[in-house]
XYZ file of C-alpha atoms in Angstrom:
628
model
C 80.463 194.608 127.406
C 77.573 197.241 127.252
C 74.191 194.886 125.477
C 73.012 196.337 122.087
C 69.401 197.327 124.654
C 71.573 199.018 126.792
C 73.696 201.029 124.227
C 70.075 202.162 122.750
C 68.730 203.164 125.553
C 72.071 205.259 126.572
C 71.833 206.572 122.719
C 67.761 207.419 123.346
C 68.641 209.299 126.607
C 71.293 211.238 125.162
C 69.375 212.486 121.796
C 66.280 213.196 123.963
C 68.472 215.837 126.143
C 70.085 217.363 122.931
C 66.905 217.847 121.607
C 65.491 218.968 124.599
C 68.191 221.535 125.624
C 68.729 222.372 121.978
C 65.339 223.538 121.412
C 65.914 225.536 124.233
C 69.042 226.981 123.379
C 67.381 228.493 120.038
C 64.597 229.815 121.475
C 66.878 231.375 124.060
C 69.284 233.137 121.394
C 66.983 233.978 118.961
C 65.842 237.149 120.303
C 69.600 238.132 121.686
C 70.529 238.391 117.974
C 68.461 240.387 115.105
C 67.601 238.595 112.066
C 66.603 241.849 110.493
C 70.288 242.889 111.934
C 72.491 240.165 111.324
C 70.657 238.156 108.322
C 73.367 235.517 108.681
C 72.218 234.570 111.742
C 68.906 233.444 109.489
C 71.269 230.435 108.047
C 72.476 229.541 111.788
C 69.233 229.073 113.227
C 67.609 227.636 110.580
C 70.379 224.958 110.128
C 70.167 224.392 114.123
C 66.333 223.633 113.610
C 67.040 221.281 110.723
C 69.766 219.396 112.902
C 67.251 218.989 115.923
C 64.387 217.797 113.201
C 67.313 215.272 112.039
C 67.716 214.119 115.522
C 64.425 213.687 116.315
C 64.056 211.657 113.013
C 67.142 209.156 114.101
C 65.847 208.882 117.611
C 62.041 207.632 116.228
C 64.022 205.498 113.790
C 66.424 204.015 116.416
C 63.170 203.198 118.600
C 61.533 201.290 115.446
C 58.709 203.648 115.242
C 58.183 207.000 113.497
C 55.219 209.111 114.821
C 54.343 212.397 114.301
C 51.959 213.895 116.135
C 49.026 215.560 114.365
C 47.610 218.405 115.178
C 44.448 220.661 113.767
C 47.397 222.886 111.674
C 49.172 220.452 110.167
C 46.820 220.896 106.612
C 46.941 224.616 106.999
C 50.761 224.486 107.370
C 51.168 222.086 104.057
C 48.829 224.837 102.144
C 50.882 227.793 103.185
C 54.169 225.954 102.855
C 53.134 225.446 99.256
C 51.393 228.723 98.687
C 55.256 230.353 99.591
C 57.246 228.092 97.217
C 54.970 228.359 94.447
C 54.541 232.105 94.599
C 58.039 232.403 95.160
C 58.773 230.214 91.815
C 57.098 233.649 89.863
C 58.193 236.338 92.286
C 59.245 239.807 91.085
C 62.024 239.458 93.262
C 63.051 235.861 94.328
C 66.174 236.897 95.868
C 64.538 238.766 98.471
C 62.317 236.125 99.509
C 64.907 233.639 100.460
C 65.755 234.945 103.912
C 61.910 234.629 104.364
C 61.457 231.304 103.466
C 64.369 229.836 105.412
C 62.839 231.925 109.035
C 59.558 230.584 107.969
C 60.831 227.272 107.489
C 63.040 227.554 111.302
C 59.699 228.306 112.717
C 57.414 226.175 111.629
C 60.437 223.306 111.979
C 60.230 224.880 115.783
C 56.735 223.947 116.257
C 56.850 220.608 114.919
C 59.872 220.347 117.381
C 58.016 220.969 119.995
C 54.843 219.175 119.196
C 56.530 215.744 118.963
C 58.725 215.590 122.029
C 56.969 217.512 124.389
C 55.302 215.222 126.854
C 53.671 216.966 129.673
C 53.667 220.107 131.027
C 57.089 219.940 132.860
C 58.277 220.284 129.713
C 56.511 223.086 128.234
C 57.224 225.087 132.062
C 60.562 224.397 130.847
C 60.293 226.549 128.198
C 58.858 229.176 129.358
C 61.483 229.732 131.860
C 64.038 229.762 129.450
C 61.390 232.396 127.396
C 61.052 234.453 130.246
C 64.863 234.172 131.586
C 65.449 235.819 127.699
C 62.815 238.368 127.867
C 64.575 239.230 131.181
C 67.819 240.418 130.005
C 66.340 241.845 126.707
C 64.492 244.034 129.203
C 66.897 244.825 131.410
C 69.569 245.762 128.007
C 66.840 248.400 127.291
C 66.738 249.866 130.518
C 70.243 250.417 130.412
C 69.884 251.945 126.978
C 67.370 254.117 128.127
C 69.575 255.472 131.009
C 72.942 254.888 130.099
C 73.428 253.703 126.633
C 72.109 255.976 124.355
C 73.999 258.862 125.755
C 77.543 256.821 126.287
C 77.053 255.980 122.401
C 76.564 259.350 121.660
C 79.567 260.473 123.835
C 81.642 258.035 122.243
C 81.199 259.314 118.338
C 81.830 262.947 120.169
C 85.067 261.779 121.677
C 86.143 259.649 118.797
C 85.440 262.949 116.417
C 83.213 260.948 114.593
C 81.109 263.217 111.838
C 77.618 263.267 113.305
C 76.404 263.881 109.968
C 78.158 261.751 108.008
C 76.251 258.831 109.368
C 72.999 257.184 108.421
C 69.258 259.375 109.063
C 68.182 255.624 110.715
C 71.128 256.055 112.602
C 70.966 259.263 113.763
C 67.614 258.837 114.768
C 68.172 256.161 117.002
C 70.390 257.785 118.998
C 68.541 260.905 119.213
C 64.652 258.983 120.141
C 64.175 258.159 123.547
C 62.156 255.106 122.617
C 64.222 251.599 123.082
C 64.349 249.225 121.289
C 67.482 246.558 122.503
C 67.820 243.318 120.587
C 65.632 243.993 118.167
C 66.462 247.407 116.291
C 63.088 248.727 116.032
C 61.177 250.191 118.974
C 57.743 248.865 117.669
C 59.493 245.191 117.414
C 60.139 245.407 120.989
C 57.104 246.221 121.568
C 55.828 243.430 119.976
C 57.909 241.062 121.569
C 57.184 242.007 125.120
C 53.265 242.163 123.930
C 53.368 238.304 123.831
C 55.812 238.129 127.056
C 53.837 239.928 129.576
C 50.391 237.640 129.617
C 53.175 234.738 129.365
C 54.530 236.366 132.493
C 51.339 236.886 134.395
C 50.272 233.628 133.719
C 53.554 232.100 135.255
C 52.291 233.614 138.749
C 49.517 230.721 138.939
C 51.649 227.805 138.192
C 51.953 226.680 142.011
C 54.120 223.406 141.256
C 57.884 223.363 141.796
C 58.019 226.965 143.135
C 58.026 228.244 139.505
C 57.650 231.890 140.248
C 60.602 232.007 141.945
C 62.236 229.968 139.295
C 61.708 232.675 136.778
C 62.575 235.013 139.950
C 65.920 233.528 139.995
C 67.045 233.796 136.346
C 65.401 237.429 136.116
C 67.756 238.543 138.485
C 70.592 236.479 136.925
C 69.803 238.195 133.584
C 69.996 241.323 135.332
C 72.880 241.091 137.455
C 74.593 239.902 133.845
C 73.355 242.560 131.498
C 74.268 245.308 134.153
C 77.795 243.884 134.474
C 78.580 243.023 131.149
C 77.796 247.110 130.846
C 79.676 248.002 133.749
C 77.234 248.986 135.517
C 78.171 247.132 138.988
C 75.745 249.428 141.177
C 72.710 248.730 139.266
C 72.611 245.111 139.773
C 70.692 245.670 142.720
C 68.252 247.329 140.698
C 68.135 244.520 138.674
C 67.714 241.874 141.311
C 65.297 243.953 142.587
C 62.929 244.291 139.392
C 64.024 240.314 138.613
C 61.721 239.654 141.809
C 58.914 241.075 140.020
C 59.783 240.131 136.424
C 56.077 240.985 135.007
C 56.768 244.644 136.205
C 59.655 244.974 134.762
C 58.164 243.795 131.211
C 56.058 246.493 131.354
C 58.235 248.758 132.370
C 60.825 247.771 129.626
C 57.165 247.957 127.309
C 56.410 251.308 127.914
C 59.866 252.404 127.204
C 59.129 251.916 123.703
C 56.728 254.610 123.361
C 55.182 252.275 120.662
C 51.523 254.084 119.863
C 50.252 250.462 118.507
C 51.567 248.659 121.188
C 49.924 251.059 123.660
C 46.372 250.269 121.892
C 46.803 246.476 121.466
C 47.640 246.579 125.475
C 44.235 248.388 126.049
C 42.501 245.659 123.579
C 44.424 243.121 125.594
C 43.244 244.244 129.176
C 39.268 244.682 128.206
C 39.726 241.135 126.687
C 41.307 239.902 129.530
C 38.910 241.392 132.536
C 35.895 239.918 130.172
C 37.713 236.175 130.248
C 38.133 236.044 133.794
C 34.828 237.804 134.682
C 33.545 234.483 136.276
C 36.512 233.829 137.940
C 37.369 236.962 139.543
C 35.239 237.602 143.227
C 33.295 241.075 142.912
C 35.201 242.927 145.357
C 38.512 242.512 143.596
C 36.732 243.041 140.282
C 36.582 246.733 141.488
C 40.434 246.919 142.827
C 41.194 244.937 139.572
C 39.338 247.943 137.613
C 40.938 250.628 139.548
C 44.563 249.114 139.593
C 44.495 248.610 135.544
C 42.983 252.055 135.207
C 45.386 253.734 136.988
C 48.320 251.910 135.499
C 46.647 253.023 131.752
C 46.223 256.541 133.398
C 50.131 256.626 134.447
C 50.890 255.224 130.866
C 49.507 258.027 129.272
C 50.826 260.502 131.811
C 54.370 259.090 130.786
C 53.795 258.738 127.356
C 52.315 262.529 127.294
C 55.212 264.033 129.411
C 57.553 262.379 127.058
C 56.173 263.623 124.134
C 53.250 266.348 124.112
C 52.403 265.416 120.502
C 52.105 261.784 121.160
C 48.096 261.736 120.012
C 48.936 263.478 117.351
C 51.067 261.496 115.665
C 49.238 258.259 116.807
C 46.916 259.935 114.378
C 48.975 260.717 112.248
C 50.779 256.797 112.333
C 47.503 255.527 112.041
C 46.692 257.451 109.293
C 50.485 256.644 107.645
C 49.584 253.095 108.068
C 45.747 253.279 106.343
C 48.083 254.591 103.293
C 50.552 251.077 102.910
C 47.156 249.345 103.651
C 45.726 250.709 100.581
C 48.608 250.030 98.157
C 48.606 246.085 99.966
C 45.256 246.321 98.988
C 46.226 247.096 95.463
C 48.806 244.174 95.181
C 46.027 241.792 96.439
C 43.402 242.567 94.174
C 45.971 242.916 91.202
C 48.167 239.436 92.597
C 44.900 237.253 93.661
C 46.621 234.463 92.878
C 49.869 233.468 93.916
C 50.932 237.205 94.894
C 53.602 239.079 94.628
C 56.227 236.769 95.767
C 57.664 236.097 99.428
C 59.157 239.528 100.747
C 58.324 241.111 97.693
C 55.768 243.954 98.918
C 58.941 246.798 99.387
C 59.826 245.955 95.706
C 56.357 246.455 94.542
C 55.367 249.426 96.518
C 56.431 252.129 94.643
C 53.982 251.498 92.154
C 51.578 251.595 94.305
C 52.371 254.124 96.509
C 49.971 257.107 97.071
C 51.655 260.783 96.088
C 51.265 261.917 100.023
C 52.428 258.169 101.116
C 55.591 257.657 102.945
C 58.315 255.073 101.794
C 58.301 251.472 103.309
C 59.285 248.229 102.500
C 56.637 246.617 105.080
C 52.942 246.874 104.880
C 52.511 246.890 108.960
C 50.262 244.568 108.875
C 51.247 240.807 108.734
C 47.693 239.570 107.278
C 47.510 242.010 104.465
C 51.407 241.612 103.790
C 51.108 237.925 103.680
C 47.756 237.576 101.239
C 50.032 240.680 98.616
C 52.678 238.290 98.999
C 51.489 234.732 98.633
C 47.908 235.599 97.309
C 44.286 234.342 98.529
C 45.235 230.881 99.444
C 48.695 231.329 101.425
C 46.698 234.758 102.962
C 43.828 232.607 104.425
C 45.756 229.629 105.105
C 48.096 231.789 107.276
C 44.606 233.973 108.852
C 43.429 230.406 109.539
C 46.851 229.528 111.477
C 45.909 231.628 113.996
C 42.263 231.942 114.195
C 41.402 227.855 114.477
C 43.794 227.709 117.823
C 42.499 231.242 119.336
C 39.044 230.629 119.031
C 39.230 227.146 120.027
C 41.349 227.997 123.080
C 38.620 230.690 123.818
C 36.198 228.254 123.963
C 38.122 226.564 126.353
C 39.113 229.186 128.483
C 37.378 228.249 131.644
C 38.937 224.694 131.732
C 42.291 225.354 130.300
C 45.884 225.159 132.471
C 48.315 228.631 133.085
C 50.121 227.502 130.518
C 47.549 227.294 128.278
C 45.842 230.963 128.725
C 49.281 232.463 129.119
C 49.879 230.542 125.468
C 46.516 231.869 124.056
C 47.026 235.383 125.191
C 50.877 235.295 123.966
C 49.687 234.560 120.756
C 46.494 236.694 120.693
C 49.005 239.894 121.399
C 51.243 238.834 118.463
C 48.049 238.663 116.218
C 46.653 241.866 117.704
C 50.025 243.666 117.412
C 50.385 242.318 113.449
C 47.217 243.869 112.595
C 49.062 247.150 112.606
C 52.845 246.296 112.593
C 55.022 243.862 110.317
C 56.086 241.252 113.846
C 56.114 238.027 111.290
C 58.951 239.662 109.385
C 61.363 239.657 112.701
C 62.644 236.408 113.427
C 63.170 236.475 116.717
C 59.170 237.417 116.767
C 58.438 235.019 114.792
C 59.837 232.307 116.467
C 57.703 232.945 119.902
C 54.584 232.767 118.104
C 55.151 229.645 116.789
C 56.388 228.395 120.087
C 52.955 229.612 121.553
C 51.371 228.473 119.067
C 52.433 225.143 119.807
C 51.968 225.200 123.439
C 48.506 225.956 122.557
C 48.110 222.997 120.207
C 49.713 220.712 122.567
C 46.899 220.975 124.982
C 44.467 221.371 122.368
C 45.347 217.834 120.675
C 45.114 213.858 121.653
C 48.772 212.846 123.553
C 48.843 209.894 120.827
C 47.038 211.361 118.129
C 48.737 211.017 115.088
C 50.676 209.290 112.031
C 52.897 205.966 112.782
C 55.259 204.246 110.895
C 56.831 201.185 111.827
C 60.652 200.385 111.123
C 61.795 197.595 113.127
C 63.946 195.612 110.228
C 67.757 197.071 110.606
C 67.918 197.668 106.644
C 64.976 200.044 106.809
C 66.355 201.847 109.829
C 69.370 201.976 107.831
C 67.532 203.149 104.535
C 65.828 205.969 106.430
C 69.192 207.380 108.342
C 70.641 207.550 105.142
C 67.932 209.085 103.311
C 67.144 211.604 106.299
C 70.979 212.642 105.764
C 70.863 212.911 102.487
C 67.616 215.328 102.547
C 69.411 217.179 105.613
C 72.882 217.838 104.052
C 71.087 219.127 100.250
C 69.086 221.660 102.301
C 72.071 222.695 104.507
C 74.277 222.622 100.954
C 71.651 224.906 99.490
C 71.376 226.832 102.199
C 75.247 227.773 102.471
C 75.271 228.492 98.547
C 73.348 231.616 99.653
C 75.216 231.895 102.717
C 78.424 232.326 100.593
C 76.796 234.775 98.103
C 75.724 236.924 101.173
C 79.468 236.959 102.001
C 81.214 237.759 98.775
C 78.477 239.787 97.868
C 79.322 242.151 101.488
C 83.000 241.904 101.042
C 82.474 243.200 97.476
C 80.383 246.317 98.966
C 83.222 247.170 101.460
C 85.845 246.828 98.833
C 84.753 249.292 97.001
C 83.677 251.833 99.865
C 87.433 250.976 100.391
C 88.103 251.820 96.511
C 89.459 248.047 96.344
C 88.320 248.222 92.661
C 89.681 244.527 91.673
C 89.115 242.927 94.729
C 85.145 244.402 94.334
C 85.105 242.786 91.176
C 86.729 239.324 92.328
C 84.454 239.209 95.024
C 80.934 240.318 93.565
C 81.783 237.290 90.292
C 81.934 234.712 93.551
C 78.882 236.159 94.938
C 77.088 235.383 91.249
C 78.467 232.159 91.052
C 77.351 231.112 94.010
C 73.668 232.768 94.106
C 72.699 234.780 90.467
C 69.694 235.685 92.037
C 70.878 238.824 93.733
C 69.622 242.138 91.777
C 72.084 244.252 94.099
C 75.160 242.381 93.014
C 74.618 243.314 89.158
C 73.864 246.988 90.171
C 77.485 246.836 91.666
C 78.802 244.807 88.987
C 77.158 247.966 86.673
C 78.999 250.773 88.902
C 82.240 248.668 88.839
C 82.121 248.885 85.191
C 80.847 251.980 85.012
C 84.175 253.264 86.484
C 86.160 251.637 83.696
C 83.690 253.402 81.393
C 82.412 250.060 79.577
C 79.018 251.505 79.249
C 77.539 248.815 77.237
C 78.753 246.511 79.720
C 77.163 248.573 82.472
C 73.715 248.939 80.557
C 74.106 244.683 80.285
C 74.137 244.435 84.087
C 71.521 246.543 84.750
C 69.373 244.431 82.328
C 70.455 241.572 84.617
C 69.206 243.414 87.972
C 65.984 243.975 86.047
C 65.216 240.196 85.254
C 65.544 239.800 88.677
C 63.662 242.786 90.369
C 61.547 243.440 87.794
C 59.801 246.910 89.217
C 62.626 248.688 90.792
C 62.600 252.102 89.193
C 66.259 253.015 90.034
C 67.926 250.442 87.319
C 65.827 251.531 84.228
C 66.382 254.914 84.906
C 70.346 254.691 85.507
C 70.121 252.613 82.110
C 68.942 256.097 80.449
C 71.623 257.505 82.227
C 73.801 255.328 80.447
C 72.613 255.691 76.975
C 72.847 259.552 77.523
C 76.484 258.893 77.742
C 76.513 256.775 74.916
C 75.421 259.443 72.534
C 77.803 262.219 73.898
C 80.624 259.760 73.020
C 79.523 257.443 69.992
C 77.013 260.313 68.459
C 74.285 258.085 67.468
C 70.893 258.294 68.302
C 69.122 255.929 71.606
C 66.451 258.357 71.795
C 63.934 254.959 71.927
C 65.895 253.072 74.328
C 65.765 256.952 76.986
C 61.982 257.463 76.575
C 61.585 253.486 77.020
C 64.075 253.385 79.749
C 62.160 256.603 81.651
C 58.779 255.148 80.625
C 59.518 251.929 82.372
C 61.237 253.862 85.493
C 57.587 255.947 85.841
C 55.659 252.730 85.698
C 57.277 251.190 88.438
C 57.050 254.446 90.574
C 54.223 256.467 88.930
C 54.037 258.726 92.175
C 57.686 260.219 91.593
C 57.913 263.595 90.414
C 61.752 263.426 89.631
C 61.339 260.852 87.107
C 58.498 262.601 85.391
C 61.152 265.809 85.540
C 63.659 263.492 83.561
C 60.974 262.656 81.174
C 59.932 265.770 80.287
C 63.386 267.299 79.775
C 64.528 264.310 77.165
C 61.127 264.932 75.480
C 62.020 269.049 75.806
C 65.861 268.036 74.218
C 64.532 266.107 71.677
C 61.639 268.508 70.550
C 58.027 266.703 71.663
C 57.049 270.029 73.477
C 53.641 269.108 73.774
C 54.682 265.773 75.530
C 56.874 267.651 77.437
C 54.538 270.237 78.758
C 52.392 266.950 80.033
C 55.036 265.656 82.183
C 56.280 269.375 83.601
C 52.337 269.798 85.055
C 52.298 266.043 86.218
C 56.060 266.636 87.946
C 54.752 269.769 89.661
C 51.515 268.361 90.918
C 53.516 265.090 92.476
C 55.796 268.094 93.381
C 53.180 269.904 95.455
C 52.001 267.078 97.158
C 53.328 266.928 100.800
């Protein structure tokens, strides 16, 4: 017979390796698979989080002792935790903002993770490898696509008589760039990502315990050797054991690929930082080979960059000057939105009305700070500023005494906050999810190893009180959780169906999707089309009422509504002359800036006979018009 302090202590080991190589498994898949790509995957990860929280709760309970931690975030984490759920209790567009608040929630649920059980740092060089083995075949996938994959794709569609043009400009344009962007769909992402992986990389090289350069040697070349025959590419896996040797090369290499303009200046910003932090430590003479070796490397860059693309300043310029115009309308949401924002997600739904005549569509701001304080307001945008400032500056004043890990940590997270000043990295997951994990790598050397909150269990009917209450929290979150879930299904198979012209099955499926989430906007704009079809226009004009109520300065649904009451007076012959001009009036507010829906306006007020308002709207849709 195995003794009840025997069967705990078998129990202990076994939740401390599933927590262990759980953690590790998430942070090794996230970036493999695109939250902005597959949004399901959102649910998955965040329901793997909550299941490693949970067994990190049963494991303190089993032990008779519950302590968490504390770190210096913990109090700006509560105030931005409630800063998203109460602006997204009066956002504009509440549906949007779920996926949002379930990757902020994985994340944050990710550093907690790692705060409480890791221990030394064995553990946290455990990570990293696993970080770096990912950011070795994300790498080595866009090398292939830059030499192989684009082009085979491209082949394919020819071969397959696929109609080039039938298929999306976001699409098209992807195949067509030269810039890579693997895992993560958009070439500035990537960029992004490798930002934080390359000082993490460099950083690895002065970790002289355990041999763990070749460590991270070894599963480079594994991720290599696997990416370039899973792609049947057999010949290339020497190249790939080859650059796995030198992993930080191949980074950069994978980096410049990209041809990200704002990655290319955070990297400069990241270097003179860099050469000014380990002034002290670096002996003169190599201070001069260090110069001349980052120079020419930056000098290369811009060769390549140039050669690839003889306009490349010019349109930094011009991206720079793209991005001053979203900063301007975020501007407008914050000083309009002080106090609890716009809602969670909700800048794209807002932006219209803000956007500037010459400005170019967007549903980011690209730039996390700004985004954030639009979205959440003053509090959740200084409370999430502070996140990252309080560890940076106090791991700068550290510097000179802090471990590899440590710096590697500090600069990891100083290139994602860098790279967000001009790009939206919070809003990818997989991003997302790194800076958190460096974030807490940083706070675990930054805080006391038994610092923290206890609470003591040791009576069996509190342990029992607290599993079941733990389960009960765990299982109404996942519950919740999979109620969207399902609506994102039904709500997809009811978007194929009809592409399919599955009229009843569209309808069957897009009533499931409302039942199970009413929150969706989209799903009452289908519902609107569907009845459109059957020519139940009153029915129609109901539904798009609903999407309103829901995304409240979308100017597409008020002006289909005017649409709809056109009808209505070619077929019943009464008069909704009020509920057009209100309909069109609406549609203008929400996207003052667009000329077409001036045009509309002016022609109802030319049909009905208010020439002189007319007139006012055909110079205001010709000046919009004019702008480029």
């Amino acid at each position: 017979m195995i003794s009840t302090a025997k069967a705990h202590s078998i129990l202990d080991r076994i939740l401390k390796k599933t927590l262990s190589y759980g953690l590790i498994l998430l942070m090794t898949l996230r970036p493999l698979v695109s939250g902005m790509a597959e949004p399901s995957s959102n649910v998955f990860f965040f329901v793997g989080a909550l299941f490693l929280f949970f067994v990190w709760f049963l494991k303190s309970v089993l032990r008779g002792e519950i302590f968490f931690r504390k770190t210096p975030l913990d109090f700006l984490h509560l105030i931005f935790l409630c800063a998203l759920g109460l602006s997204w209790s009066q956002s504009i567009h509440r549906y949007e903002g779920i996926p949002f608040i379930l990757n902020m929630l994985t994340v944050i649920l990710v550093y907690c993770l790692i705060i409480q059980t890791h221990e030394n740092e064995a553990d946290s060089a455990r990570l990293i490898l696993f970080l770096l083995m990912t950011a070795s075949i994300v790498s080595f996938y866009a090398l292939y696509q830059r030499l192989f994959g684009l082009h085979e794709t491209f082949q394919y569609l020819v071969e397959h008589h696929v109609q080039i043009e039938k298929l999306t400009t976001a699409f098209k344009h992807r195949l067509t760039s030269p810039r890579v962007f693997a895992t993560l769909i958009y070439p500035n992402a990537l960029a992004g990502y490798l930002l934080s992986i390359i000082p993490l990389a460099l950083s690895t090289i002065l970790i002289k315990k355990g041999g763990f350069y070749r460590k991270v040697a070894i599963v480079s070349i594994m991720g290599g050797v696997l990416v370039f025959l899973l792609c049947e590419k057999p010949l290339w896996m020497i190249a790939g054991g080859v650059l796995g040797i030198f992993y930080p090369f191949l980074y950069l290499l994978a980096f410049f690929l990209t041809l990200s303009k704002g990655g290319w200046a955070v990297f400069f910003l990241m270097r003179v930082m860099a050469y000014f932090l380990f002034y002290r430590e670096i002996s003169p003479r190599f201070k001069k080979l260090f110069l001349l070796g980052v120079g020419l490397l930056e000098m290369g860059g811009c060769f390549f960059l140039m050669r690839h693309d003889p306009d490349f300043l010019f349109k930094a310029f011009k991206s720079f000057e793209v991005r001053c115009q979203y900063w301007q309308a975020a501007g407008g949401m914050v000083r309009d939105y002080l106090g609890l924002g716009v809602g969670p997600a909700a800048f794209g739904s807002l932006y219209a009305h803000y956007q500037l005549p010459s400005a170019e569509e967007t549903r980011m701001a690209h730039n996390n700070f700004l985004q954030v304080a639009s979205e959440l307001g003053i509090i959740g945008g200084v409370a999430f500023l502070l996140i990252w400032l309080v560890p940076l500056i106090k791991g700068l004043k550290k510097f000179q005494f802090s471990s590899p890990i440590e710096r590697g940590a500090l600069f990891a997270s100083l290139a994602f906050v860098l790279h967000g000043l001009v790009d939206f990295d919070l809003y990818e997951p997989a991003l997302a999810m790194n800076a958190w994990a460096f974030l807490a790598l940083l706070s675990c050397g930054h805080s006391e190893k038994r610092h923290g909150f206890s609470f003591r269990c040791e009576s069996s009917k509190m342990k029992g009180a607290l599993m079941i209450a733990g389960q009960v929290v765990a299982v109404s979150l996942i519950l919740l959780v999979r109620s969207y879930d399902q609506a994102e299904n039904y709500f997809r198979q009811a978007v194929e169906a009809r592409a399919q012209k599955k009229w009843e099955e569209a309808g069957w499926a897009v009533e499931r999707s409302l039942q199970f989430c009413h929150l969706n906007p989209q799903a009452y704009v289908l519902k609107a089309t569907l009845n459109e079809r059957e020519k139940k226009w009153h029915e129609a004009i109901a539904s798009y009422e609903e999407a309103i109520q829901r995304d409240s300065h979308n100017p597409l649904f008020p002006y289909r509504q005017s649409l709809l009451y056109e009808r209505l007076e070619k077929e019943e012959g009464k008069s909704y002359a009020s509920q057009i001009e209100a309909c069109l009036k609406k549609a203008i507010f929400d996207y003052p800036s667009h000329a077409s829906l001036h045009l509309a306006l002016a022609h109802f007020y030319q049909r009905v006979g208010r020439r002189e308002e007319a007139l006012v709207e055909y110079k205001e849709a010709t000046r919009l018009g004019r702008n480029p």
